[in-house]
Amino acid sequence: MIRRFVFGQPIETGAVVQDIPVCAGEPEYMTVTETEEAIILSRTMAEDDIVYGLGEQVRGINKRGFSYISNASDDPVHTEEKHSLYGAHNFMILAGDSNFGLFVDDPGKVVFDAGETQIDTLTITAGKNCVIYFIDGDDLKEIVHQFRGLIGRSYIAPKWAFGYQQSRWGYECEDDVRRVVRGHHDNGIPLEAVYMDIDYMEDFKDFTIDGDKFPDFPAFVEEMKQQHVHLVPIIDAGVKIEKDYPVYEEGVRNDYFCKDEEGNDFVAAVWPGRVHFPDVLNSEARKWFGNKYQWLIDQGIDGFWNDMNEPAIFYSDKRLKEAMDEIISMKGMNLDIHSFFHLKDIVRELSNSAEDYASFYHDMDGVRVRHADVHNLYGYNMTKAAGEAFDRIAPDRRILMFSRSSYIGMHRYGGIWTGDNNAWWSQLLLSIQQMPALNMCGILYTGSDIGGFGGDTTEDLLLRWLEFGIFTPLMRNHAAIGTREQEVYQFTHLDNFRNIIRIRYGLLPYIYSEYMKAALKDEMYFRPLAFDYPQDKQAAGVEDQLLVGESLMIAPVYKQNAKGRYVYLPEDMLMVRMSAMDNRSCEVMEKGHYYIEIALNELVFFVRKNHVLPLARLGDSVLTTADLEESSYEWLGYVTDQAEYELYTDDGISKDYIPEEQWKIYSFTAEDFADNFSLQNID
Ligand code: GLC
């Protein structure tokens, strides 16, 4: 059951799609204190209570012991002391003797102190105008299922976007992209998409293409299409202020930009220098900005990523001037411990400042709202602008869309990537731990920058990361300009990379089916072990293994030079070890704790008892999903009794997910898998 409590006069955020009647009285799970400025919920936690959720945040699967602040932040250093990343995902479950879910629908800053200040106390501080939902349920999956029903169906990406994708800030021109495609395809490495980072634009202007770098863009898109490679351009939130640039001129003419205190278009600076922010919280401006994507779609583009939409601000004109004046006044001074560090702070604090976020305004269809009060809605609405436009422009086909910043509800319009991580082993673990929390919030199309965005990756880190990335719906290698080139073909043991990426294509029938089931049935694709083994106290403490779909458990290696790892099996499972699609061994293992050796070039995963999964039959020449044969599968199974599997297939592009022939149930018995856990011969 879902109960809704309303405090003050909340802003309509668009997070939920169900109309739940307002509940009078107090929510029984938490004590509510109303102050002039805030709604404070608190509760004592029992020793074994676990806090799950909160989406894109640092630290573990169990969020206890730290504070998390929903305050969309452009921060490229995702270390454990950080309280905010790019998204604001105010949904959590407190799991213990009784379980309940809680969603704070407040687009401003919300603090979840999950036992940082007082180890046994959960305290949530929201703004005085908010809606809070409590969800009852004994079963964790059921609570998530109800929440997902409340917030609506998850975005579904085109099937090609489940293939392997390559990105780098710094692919400048056509030839750079061609080199990347050749580097993969000539080496037999599948590649589905190449990303176009800000380098493709003319002076970092949205909806422009630099004609020197891409002289005939539609022809180039077509050339890539012939090889089944998709080009995915980035779109940034800020619109460059430049005379005669049509997007700027139209925005000014129609009052589509956010306003400052005096009612002028608010000036901030990002990549191109000074920009205005489209007021995507205004329905007309949103429609206008969304329609701009058409210009690229008309040239053959079918996927985008929305960036810098917290929105990131390098500086505002006003504060830059103040800072400059102060710095100039320090010229010639003997800078001591205080003044020198103050000087550094002046520059550091110029970016993404709370003062700037409090100094501009949205016109929410007639209501003037201070940005700071709705800060967490910007990325959501930029992506909604695109999503709504896609429905108008190409109603019958899927277009790839994912965003950096997000709020609950954005999952209906696109996925997210987890932003600017680093080429550190700890970030691989973080990425594993973020996935189930994102899935709880309906964000299913997601993944991290494989190999790490900042810093120089190493061959072993990239390979281990890919061995996890095989399972993330978004499987994209992306790196920052100036870092070591990290396309897989740059490394010594190319075979290893080829084999691992090919395994992703082998697993695609399963990954795609499980994704579709999770999206269409409001389920989680990645789950912590405790969600499926609620009675198992040991499963509750596992922080580095995940269930993937209905049949698999994974236990990725995330430590450098580790030759294997400890794994907990919550039931008897089949361990599958693969170093290539045609190099596989299987072993039944009983419930319990193990140290399992896993060589650098090996993928190990576990099939649950009485479960199976379909594998695509891969010819040598599979380079994209277009080469996958969909008519027959090999089945891998651990069946001691019987098993059923619901396989979903479709054309990968249209939006009709209902037809019966796309959903097939296969039944199996123990005898089917007598031969090395594999069944070759059913169509
Ligand atoms: C931001 C994005 C990153 C991108 C860069 C340049 O840092 O998060 O992915 O490469 O901007 O556009």
XYZ file of C-alpha atoms and ligand atoms in Angstrom:
695
model
C 0.000 0.000 0.000
C 1.179 3.536 -0.800
C 0.337 6.438 1.463
C 0.820 10.054 0.490
C 1.451 12.903 2.912
C 1.469 16.495 1.755
C 3.310 19.306 3.536
C 2.906 22.986 2.664
C 2.362 23.778 -0.987
C 4.553 21.479 -2.997
C 5.683 22.139 -6.534
C 4.440 19.666 -9.121
C 7.585 17.760 -10.109
C 6.255 15.195 -12.547
C 7.863 12.393 -10.568
C 4.753 10.256 -10.181
C 2.068 9.088 -12.582
C -0.514 7.776 -10.105
C -3.004 9.843 -8.221
C -2.838 8.702 -4.603
C -5.305 10.287 -2.170
C -3.784 12.413 0.570
C -3.471 10.686 3.914
C -4.493 12.511 7.044
C -2.603 11.869 10.252
C 0.958 10.849 10.846
C 3.023 8.327 8.927
C 3.513 5.555 11.450
C 7.078 4.709 10.482
C 8.737 7.980 11.300
C 8.348 10.895 13.635
C 7.573 14.101 11.770
C 8.703 17.511 12.953
C 7.637 20.594 11.045
C 9.750 23.726 11.432
C 9.467 27.069 9.619
C 11.930 25.930 6.993
C 11.844 22.160 6.931
C 10.095 18.862 7.370
C 12.203 16.543 9.468
C 11.502 12.826 9.648
C 13.331 10.648 12.082
C 13.463 7.141 13.380
C 15.705 4.956 15.427
C 17.239 2.138 13.436
C 17.703 -1.334 14.866
C 21.210 -2.737 14.702
C 20.547 -4.906 11.660
C 18.383 -2.464 9.713
C 19.646 -1.781 6.215
C 19.094 1.337 4.146
C 18.773 0.571 0.433
C 18.376 3.012 -2.416
C 19.061 6.723 -2.997
C 20.141 5.982 -6.553
C 23.303 7.654 -7.752
C 25.417 8.175 -4.652
C 28.822 7.122 -3.344
C 29.507 4.281 -0.887
C 27.931 0.857 -0.598
C 24.727 -0.975 -1.333
C 23.758 -0.542 2.315
C 23.682 3.227 2.707
C 23.887 3.230 6.501
C 26.471 5.304 8.294
C 26.697 8.386 6.087
C 24.690 11.388 4.873
C 23.515 11.725 1.323
C 22.315 15.034 -0.007
C 20.088 15.290 -3.032
C 21.596 18.273 -4.759
C 22.508 17.603 -8.399
C 26.226 18.335 -8.573
C 28.785 18.533 -11.345
C 31.594 16.828 -9.454
C 34.137 14.639 -11.230
C 35.680 13.197 -8.075
C 33.416 10.463 -6.737
C 35.206 9.719 -3.499
C 33.580 8.484 -0.334
C 33.389 11.837 1.423
C 31.109 13.273 -1.265
C 27.488 13.801 -0.323
C 26.061 14.529 -3.767
C 26.573 13.365 -7.310
C 24.680 14.310 -10.478
C 21.279 12.830 -9.714
C 18.653 13.333 -7.010
C 16.928 10.055 -6.266
C 14.981 10.420 -3.039
C 13.729 6.865 -2.759
C 14.947 4.476 -0.078
C 13.871 1.356 1.714
C 14.480 0.700 5.361
C 14.791 -3.070 5.617
C 14.627 -4.798 8.946
C 11.982 -6.480 11.058
C 9.452 -4.500 9.121
C 10.288 -3.051 5.747
C 9.019 0.163 4.270
C 9.824 2.360 1.315
C 9.891 6.131 1.361
C 9.976 8.688 -1.423
C 10.456 12.388 -0.737
C 9.126 14.342 -3.675
C 10.984 17.608 -3.194
C 13.022 19.078 -6.055
C 15.181 21.166 -3.718
C 17.874 19.967 -1.360
C 16.982 16.900 0.727
C 19.318 15.377 3.306
C 19.254 11.689 4.194
C 21.348 11.239 7.308
C 21.428 7.461 7.509
C 23.297 7.279 10.791
C 26.207 9.628 10.195
C 25.362 12.096 12.958
C 23.952 9.512 15.315
C 24.750 5.978 14.392
C 21.300 4.582 15.225
C 19.187 7.393 13.865
C 17.837 7.956 10.400
C 16.981 11.614 9.864
C 15.592 13.019 6.663
C 15.376 16.756 6.167
C 13.275 18.060 3.304
C 11.964 21.492 2.415
C 8.749 22.700 4.028
C 6.814 22.145 0.793
C 7.008 18.517 -0.164
C 5.127 15.295 -0.698
C 6.234 12.163 1.098
C 5.134 8.701 0.094
C 5.378 5.684 2.375
C 5.164 2.249 0.844
C 4.288 -0.789 2.944
C 5.295 -4.280 2.105
C 7.138 -7.191 3.623
C 9.033 -8.060 0.541
C 11.709 -5.686 -0.773
C 10.988 -6.492 -4.412
C 7.301 -5.836 -3.827
C 8.021 -2.418 -2.311
C 10.120 -1.493 -5.329
C 7.433 -2.844 -7.630
C 4.834 -0.580 -6.023
C 7.143 2.415 -6.207
C 7.846 1.740 -9.839
C 4.135 1.567 -10.537
C 3.843 4.964 -8.865
C 6.509 6.593 -11.042
C 5.696 4.960 -14.373
C 7.328 2.734 -16.920
C 11.050 2.889 -17.556
C 12.505 4.098 -20.806
C 13.356 1.437 -23.357
C 16.432 1.949 -25.518
C 16.766 0.608 -29.050
C 18.377 -2.797 -29.185
C 21.535 -1.548 -30.871
C 22.214 0.487 -27.733
C 22.772 -2.804 -25.906
C 25.826 -3.421 -28.058
C 29.358 -2.277 -27.255
C 29.938 1.465 -27.593
C 33.051 3.612 -27.749
C 33.422 7.215 -26.706
C 36.151 9.730 -26.013
C 36.231 13.437 -25.480
C 38.654 14.366 -28.243
C 37.436 12.505 -31.336
C 37.703 15.600 -33.439
C 36.670 14.786 -36.956
C 35.408 12.182 -39.428
C 38.775 10.483 -39.694
C 39.082 10.078 -35.939
C 35.738 8.292 -35.909
C 36.650 6.143 -38.926
C 39.864 5.118 -37.172
C 37.925 3.990 -34.121
C 35.496 1.928 -36.174
C 38.323 0.336 -38.151
C 40.316 -0.317 -34.986
C 37.457 -2.428 -33.712
C 36.003 -4.012 -36.802
C 39.329 -4.831 -38.499
C 40.303 -6.660 -35.327
C 37.033 -8.573 -35.129
C 35.861 -6.583 -32.102
C 32.167 -5.767 -32.109
C 31.318 -2.058 -32.030
C 27.879 -0.542 -32.265
C 28.278 3.173 -31.705
C 30.812 5.963 -31.565
C 30.034 9.007 -29.461
C 30.483 12.561 -30.591
C 31.610 14.685 -27.679
C 31.654 18.495 -27.679
C 34.412 18.498 -30.319
C 31.897 18.029 -33.153
C 30.136 21.321 -32.571
C 30.972 24.695 -33.962
C 32.350 26.624 -30.962
C 30.443 24.369 -28.556
C 27.079 25.514 -29.881
C 24.206 23.040 -29.471
C 22.639 21.881 -32.720
C 25.559 22.896 -34.896
C 28.198 20.796 -36.628
C 31.661 22.052 -37.399
C 31.771 21.953 -41.188
C 35.571 21.754 -41.341
C 35.608 18.587 -39.288
C 32.470 17.046 -40.790
C 32.099 18.508 -44.294
C 29.100 16.388 -45.301
C 27.534 15.178 -42.109
C 24.487 13.297 -43.505
C 26.794 11.425 -45.874
C 29.074 10.564 -42.977
C 26.161 9.325 -40.853
C 25.138 7.180 -43.807
C 28.678 5.848 -44.262
C 28.634 4.739 -40.613
C 25.142 3.282 -40.989
C 26.385 1.074 -43.798
C 28.633 -0.505 -41.180
C 25.769 -0.553 -38.637
C 27.610 1.974 -36.502
C 25.525 4.681 -34.829
C 26.832 8.158 -34.091
C 25.668 9.601 -30.775
C 26.147 13.363 -30.361
C 26.229 15.132 -26.999
C 23.856 18.001 -26.251
C 24.760 20.474 -23.517
C 22.399 22.485 -21.364
C 23.858 25.929 -22.013
C 23.098 27.801 -25.244
C 25.936 30.011 -26.416
C 25.274 33.727 -26.427
C 26.217 34.715 -29.953
C 24.582 37.098 -32.345
C 22.971 35.393 -35.359
C 23.180 31.948 -33.799
C 19.563 30.908 -34.404
C 19.063 28.909 -31.198
C 20.228 31.869 -29.163
C 18.241 34.410 -31.171
C 15.002 32.410 -31.010
C 15.402 31.771 -27.311
C 15.854 35.453 -26.573
C 13.036 36.516 -28.867
C 10.535 34.151 -27.279
C 11.654 34.476 -23.672
C 12.656 30.836 -23.509
C 15.669 31.331 -21.234
C 15.904 31.406 -17.450
C 15.819 34.904 -15.985
C 17.960 36.658 -13.424
C 16.762 38.711 -10.467
C 16.063 41.716 -12.718
C 14.168 39.720 -15.319
C 16.992 39.643 -17.876
C 18.177 36.399 -19.435
C 20.459 34.810 -16.858
C 24.092 34.679 -17.939
C 26.305 31.790 -16.853
C 29.368 30.305 -18.507
C 30.116 26.749 -19.591
C 32.184 25.338 -22.524
C 31.534 28.129 -25.036
C 31.920 30.877 -22.463
C 28.734 32.813 -21.791
C 25.466 30.944 -22.199
C 21.786 31.124 -21.341
C 19.902 28.157 -19.949
C 16.726 27.136 -21.771
C 13.882 27.227 -19.255
C 12.981 23.576 -19.693
C 10.632 23.807 -16.714
C 8.367 25.923 -18.901
C 6.276 23.778 -21.226
C 6.635 26.048 -24.265
C 10.383 26.476 -23.883
C 10.699 22.739 -23.339
C 8.828 22.049 -26.543
C 10.989 24.498 -28.434
C 14.256 23.050 -27.122
C 13.078 19.481 -27.735
C 12.187 20.278 -31.326
C 15.793 21.309 -31.937
C 16.888 17.661 -31.790
C 15.011 17.171 -35.036
C 17.756 18.898 -36.985
C 20.120 16.061 -36.070
C 17.496 13.338 -36.413
C 16.830 14.577 -39.941
C 20.493 13.978 -40.710
C 20.210 10.353 -39.648
C 21.076 10.582 -35.942
C 19.172 8.199 -33.662
C 20.792 8.651 -30.264
C 21.860 11.455 -27.924
C 23.388 12.102 -24.516
C 22.402 15.167 -22.517
C 25.184 16.702 -20.492
C 26.101 19.490 -18.046
C 22.457 19.621 -17.038
C 22.685 19.945 -13.261
C 23.079 22.599 -14.754
C 26.858 22.950 -14.425
C 28.074 26.539 -14.179
C 31.746 27.445 -14.556
C 30.979 30.962 -13.378
C 28.324 33.624 -13.574
C 29.188 37.030 -14.920
C 28.236 38.735 -11.723
C 30.306 36.573 -9.410
C 33.235 36.450 -11.823
C 33.428 40.212 -11.713
C 33.387 40.241 -7.910
C 36.073 37.550 -7.838
C 38.263 39.365 -10.366
C 37.966 42.615 -8.427
C 39.003 40.882 -5.254
C 41.919 39.087 -6.895
C 43.153 42.296 -8.487
C 42.978 43.989 -5.103
C 45.382 41.335 -3.810
C 47.996 42.113 -6.431
C 51.376 42.815 -4.866
C 50.249 41.691 -1.426
C 52.317 39.387 0.745
C 49.899 36.434 0.606
C 50.059 34.477 3.851
C 48.385 31.308 5.061
C 44.992 33.002 5.172
C 45.053 35.201 2.134
C 46.718 32.658 -0.154
C 44.180 29.952 0.586
C 41.427 32.497 0.324
C 42.715 33.370 -3.149
C 42.512 29.722 -4.157
C 39.001 29.452 -2.727
C 37.849 32.492 -4.657
C 38.586 30.690 -7.912
C 37.418 27.260 -6.764
C 34.131 28.536 -5.422
C 33.257 30.273 -8.663
C 31.847 27.060 -10.148
C 28.470 25.526 -9.372
C 27.831 27.910 -6.513
C 24.693 27.888 -4.396
C 24.617 31.656 -4.719
C 24.274 31.419 -8.494
C 21.622 28.705 -8.247
C 19.657 31.025 -5.970
C 19.948 33.924 -8.387
C 17.936 32.802 -11.380
C 14.356 31.893 -12.080
C 12.044 29.650 -14.018
C 8.639 30.445 -15.379
C 6.794 27.255 -14.523
C 3.868 27.968 -16.806
C 2.974 31.234 -15.150
C 4.591 30.746 -11.755
C 7.988 32.294 -11.116
C 10.163 29.824 -9.208
C 13.662 30.331 -7.862
C 16.030 27.842 -9.441
C 17.448 26.681 -6.096
C 13.982 25.448 -5.091
C 13.716 23.210 -8.154
C 17.401 22.672 -8.851
C 17.133 18.899 -9.099
C 14.522 19.099 -11.863
C 16.699 20.679 -14.537
C 18.364 17.580 -15.997
C 15.066 15.717 -15.813
C 13.285 18.387 -17.835
C 16.035 18.783 -20.396
C 15.706 15.068 -21.053
C 11.925 15.266 -20.981
C 12.184 17.981 -23.623
C 13.989 15.525 -25.857
C 11.774 12.567 -24.947
C 8.555 14.457 -25.656
C 10.005 15.711 -28.916
C 11.011 12.198 -29.987
C 7.410 11.117 -29.463
C 6.332 13.845 -31.869
C 9.147 13.491 -34.375
C 9.470 9.708 -34.491
C 6.489 8.279 -32.614
C 7.023 4.727 -33.779
C 10.685 4.211 -33.154
C 13.030 4.249 -30.206
C 15.761 6.838 -29.972
C 18.681 6.429 -27.610
C 18.689 9.011 -24.844
C 20.528 9.257 -21.584
C 21.396 12.111 -19.333
C 23.943 13.063 -16.714
C 21.625 14.759 -14.238
C 18.277 13.274 -13.270
C 15.411 13.255 -10.791
C 12.843 10.563 -10.058
C 10.525 10.415 -13.064
C 13.177 11.086 -15.676
C 13.556 7.330 -16.109
C 10.431 7.487 -18.296
C 12.320 9.532 -20.902
C 15.855 8.188 -20.834
C 18.611 6.498 -18.919
C 21.651 7.964 -17.226
C 25.360 7.337 -17.184
C 27.103 7.762 -13.878
C 29.213 10.728 -14.943
C 32.879 11.541 -14.648
C 34.362 8.683 -12.670
C 38.090 7.950 -12.574
C 40.332 5.142 -13.750
C 40.563 3.745 -10.244
C 39.701 0.258 -9.020
C 37.528 1.758 -6.288
C 35.346 3.324 -8.982
C 34.702 -0.050 -10.543
C 33.363 -1.231 -7.181
C 31.316 1.961 -6.862
C 29.766 1.335 -10.219
C 28.759 -2.199 -9.179
C 27.179 -0.824 -6.022
C 25.317 1.991 -7.767
C 23.462 -0.240 -10.205
C 20.793 -1.778 -7.917
C 20.072 1.573 -6.251
C 19.486 3.130 -9.678
C 17.261 0.237 -10.740
C 15.127 0.770 -7.642
C 14.346 4.235 -9.033
C 13.418 2.884 -12.452
C 16.716 3.888 -14.019
C 17.454 0.737 -15.967
C 19.341 1.961 -19.008
C 22.545 2.823 -17.233
C 26.233 2.086 -16.874
C 29.463 3.795 -15.928
C 32.300 5.097 -18.098
C 34.089 1.788 -18.576
C 37.821 2.046 -17.937
C 37.293 5.294 -16.071
C 36.746 8.801 -17.453
C 39.480 10.767 -15.677
C 43.053 9.551 -15.324
C 44.983 6.961 -17.288
C 43.471 3.533 -17.328
C 45.489 0.311 -17.344
C 44.939 -2.818 -19.364
C 43.912 -4.910 -16.355
C 41.476 -2.298 -15.015
C 39.811 -1.920 -18.387
C 39.482 -5.665 -18.828
C 38.056 -6.271 -15.356
C 35.712 -3.330 -15.839
C 34.487 -4.781 -19.130
C 33.900 -8.108 -17.392
C 31.398 -6.265 -15.212
C 30.248 -3.937 -18.014
C 29.158 -6.988 -20.007
C 26.085 -6.945 -17.759
C 25.238 -3.229 -17.718
C 22.621 -2.241 -20.298
C 24.763 0.742 -21.289
C 28.181 -0.711 -22.088
C 30.298 2.262 -23.065
C 34.029 2.883 -22.852
C 34.486 6.639 -22.363
C 37.468 8.768 -21.375
C 38.420 12.392 -20.923
C 40.569 14.391 -23.262
C 44.240 14.241 -22.324
C 44.067 10.772 -20.794
C 45.675 7.647 -22.230
C 43.831 6.372 -25.265
C 41.660 3.548 -24.004
C 39.995 1.980 -27.006
C 40.458 -1.730 -26.391
C 42.657 -2.184 -29.454
C 45.301 0.095 -27.926
C 46.358 -2.634 -25.493
C 48.718 -5.596 -25.648
C 46.366 -8.554 -25.340
C 43.754 -7.680 -27.866
C 42.379 -11.236 -27.903
C 41.207 -10.909 -24.328
C 39.177 -7.825 -25.150
C 37.737 -9.374 -28.279
C 36.681 -12.462 -26.363
C 35.072 -10.564 -23.501
C 33.155 -8.157 -25.742
C 31.983 -11.077 -27.860
C 30.613 -12.704 -24.702
C 28.419 -9.630 -24.248
C 26.942 -10.337 -27.678
C 26.531 -13.990 -26.735
C 24.593 -12.977 -23.634
C 22.496 -10.375 -25.427
C 19.328 -12.485 -25.815
C 19.338 -12.831 -22.031
C 20.370 -9.260 -21.223
C 17.782 -7.833 -23.578
C 14.981 -10.124 -22.370
C 15.739 -9.358 -18.749
C 15.915 -5.638 -19.445
C 12.534 -5.713 -21.172
C 10.952 -7.696 -18.371
C 12.356 -5.299 -15.778
C 11.064 -2.300 -17.743
C 7.658 -3.658 -18.652
C 6.914 -5.381 -15.359
C 8.358 -2.703 -13.043
C 11.123 -4.939 -11.755
C 14.819 -4.538 -11.039
C 17.363 -5.907 -13.488
C 20.216 -5.630 -10.933
C 19.373 -6.661 -7.370
C 21.272 -6.973 -4.108
C 21.274 -10.586 -2.902
C 18.980 -9.801 0.021
C 16.155 -8.950 -2.374
C 15.919 -12.573 -3.521
C 17.155 -14.329 -0.379
C 15.394 -12.345 2.346
C 15.772 -14.978 5.038
C 19.504 -15.309 4.537
C 21.386 -13.115 7.015
C 24.672 -13.598 5.194
C 23.208 -12.495 1.877
C 22.161 -9.241 3.563
C 25.792 -8.342 4.174
C 27.072 -8.951 0.656
C 28.180 -5.651 -0.886
C 29.934 -6.770 -4.068
C 27.783 -9.370 -5.768
C 24.558 -8.807 -7.675
C 21.716 -10.733 -9.160
C 21.269 -9.924 -12.833
C 17.846 -10.754 -14.187
C 16.124 -13.886 -13.029
C 18.803 -16.499 -13.703
C 22.215 -15.053 -12.878
C 24.402 -13.911 -10.046
C 27.649 -12.054 -10.683
C 30.679 -11.515 -8.457
C 33.031 -9.220 -10.398
C 36.731 -8.896 -9.578
C 37.455 -5.274 -8.723
C 40.916 -5.350 -7.165
C 44.188 -4.930 -8.984
C 46.388 -8.024 -9.201
C 43.721 -10.159 -7.549
C 43.832 -13.665 -8.962
C 40.320 -14.335 -7.776
C 37.941 -13.405 -4.993
C 35.714 -14.612 -2.191
C 32.183 -15.361 -3.299
C 29.122 -16.234 -1.276
C 26.591 -18.571 -2.855
C 23.202 -18.145 -1.185
C 22.026 -21.442 -2.725
C 23.477 -24.193 -4.884
C 24.504 -22.679 -8.191
C 26.255 -23.519 -11.406
C 29.541 -21.682 -11.788
C 30.201 -20.803 -15.427
C 33.733 -19.863 -16.380
C 34.371 -18.417 -19.814
C 37.387 -16.924 -21.481
C 35.632 -16.876 -24.833
C 32.254 -17.881 -26.223
C 33.683 -21.229 -27.265
C 35.829 -21.753 -24.206
C 33.641 -22.551 -21.254
C 33.547 -24.818 -18.249
C 30.764 -25.403 -15.733
C 30.735 -26.707 -12.201
C 27.930 -27.193 -9.705
C 28.727 -25.629 -6.351
C 26.857 -25.958 -3.114
C 25.608 -23.025 -1.098
C 28.428 -21.505 0.947
C 31.588 -19.407 0.944
C 34.374 -19.942 -1.552
C 37.577 -18.441 -2.759
C 37.338 -18.648 -6.528
C 40.265 -18.115 -8.820
C 39.396 -15.888 -11.740
C 42.170 -15.150 -14.207
C 42.360 -11.692 -15.727
C 40.928 -12.860 -19.022
C 38.097 -14.879 -17.523
C 34.464 -14.131 -16.911
C 32.839 -16.068 -14.102
C 29.123 -15.965 -13.360
C 26.657 -18.175 -11.568
C 23.398 -19.699 -12.779
C 20.739 -20.124 -10.114
C 19.228 -23.515 -9.478
C 16.417 -24.449 -11.847
C 17.210 -21.505 -14.053
C 18.418 -21.246 -17.609
C 19.583 -18.562 -19.986
C 19.666 -18.250 -23.750
C 22.950 -17.617 -25.541
C 23.205 -16.275 -29.070
C 25.124 -18.417 -31.511
C 27.950 -16.167 -32.614
C 29.555 -16.511 -35.990
C 33.128 -15.264 -36.293
C 31.963 -12.188 -38.086
C 29.603 -10.697 -35.506
C 30.506 -7.028 -35.365
C 27.181 -5.468 -34.368
C 23.758 -6.543 -33.112
C 22.619 -6.506 -36.728
C 24.748 -9.629 -37.274
C 23.112 -11.582 -34.451
C 21.100 -14.563 -35.465
C 17.812 -14.521 -33.559
C 16.202 -17.725 -34.703
C 17.979 -20.279 -32.577
C 19.809 -20.259 -29.282
C 22.017 -22.344 -27.167
C 20.628 -22.717 -23.654
C 22.775 -22.845 -20.599
C 21.065 -24.248 -17.535
C 21.324 -25.679 -14.080
C 18.156 -27.700 -13.823
C 17.718 -30.340 -11.164
C 13.969 -30.419 -11.481
C 12.435 -28.134 -14.052
C 12.780 -24.605 -15.301
C 10.919 -22.106 -17.410
C 12.281 -19.141 -19.251
C 10.373 -16.273 -20.795
C 12.326 -15.028 -23.752
C 11.580 -11.640 -25.238
C 12.558 -10.768 -28.792
C 11.491 -7.986 -31.125
C 12.815 -5.903 -33.991
C 14.729 -3.772 -31.493
C 13.395 -0.486 -32.762
C 9.603 -0.249 -32.765
C 7.647 0.496 -29.633
C 5.053 -2.233 -29.606
C 6.135 -4.556 -26.836
C 2.866 -6.415 -26.431
C 2.501 -8.867 -29.351
C 2.375 -12.430 -28.109
C 4.920 -13.734 -30.584
C 7.524 -11.501 -28.940
C 7.087 -13.316 -25.612
C 7.883 -17.016 -25.666
C 7.940 -19.358 -22.718
C 10.343 -22.260 -22.904
C 10.152 -25.183 -20.486
C 13.009 -27.449 -19.528
C 13.650 -30.554 -17.491
C 16.762 -31.896 -15.814
C 17.397 -34.324 -18.680
C 17.643 -31.458 -21.160
C 20.855 -30.331 -19.506
C 22.441 -33.695 -18.838
C 25.055 -32.900 -21.457
C 27.425 -30.372 -19.865
C 24.636 -27.988 -18.765
C 24.025 -27.006 -22.332
C 21.159 -27.585 -24.693
C 21.921 -27.010 -28.327
C 19.049 -28.199 -30.302
C 15.855 -26.272 -29.758
C 14.691 -23.488 -32.005
C 31.450 16.303 -19.030
C 30.860 14.923 -19.271
C 31.848 14.053 -20.001
C 32.233 14.728 -21.307
C 32.777 16.121 -21.037
C 33.015 16.906 -22.317
O 32.531 16.233 -18.171
O 30.458 14.339 -18.076
O 31.311 12.790 -20.251
O 33.178 13.971 -21.981
O 31.862 16.855 -20.258
O 31.846 17.072 -23.009
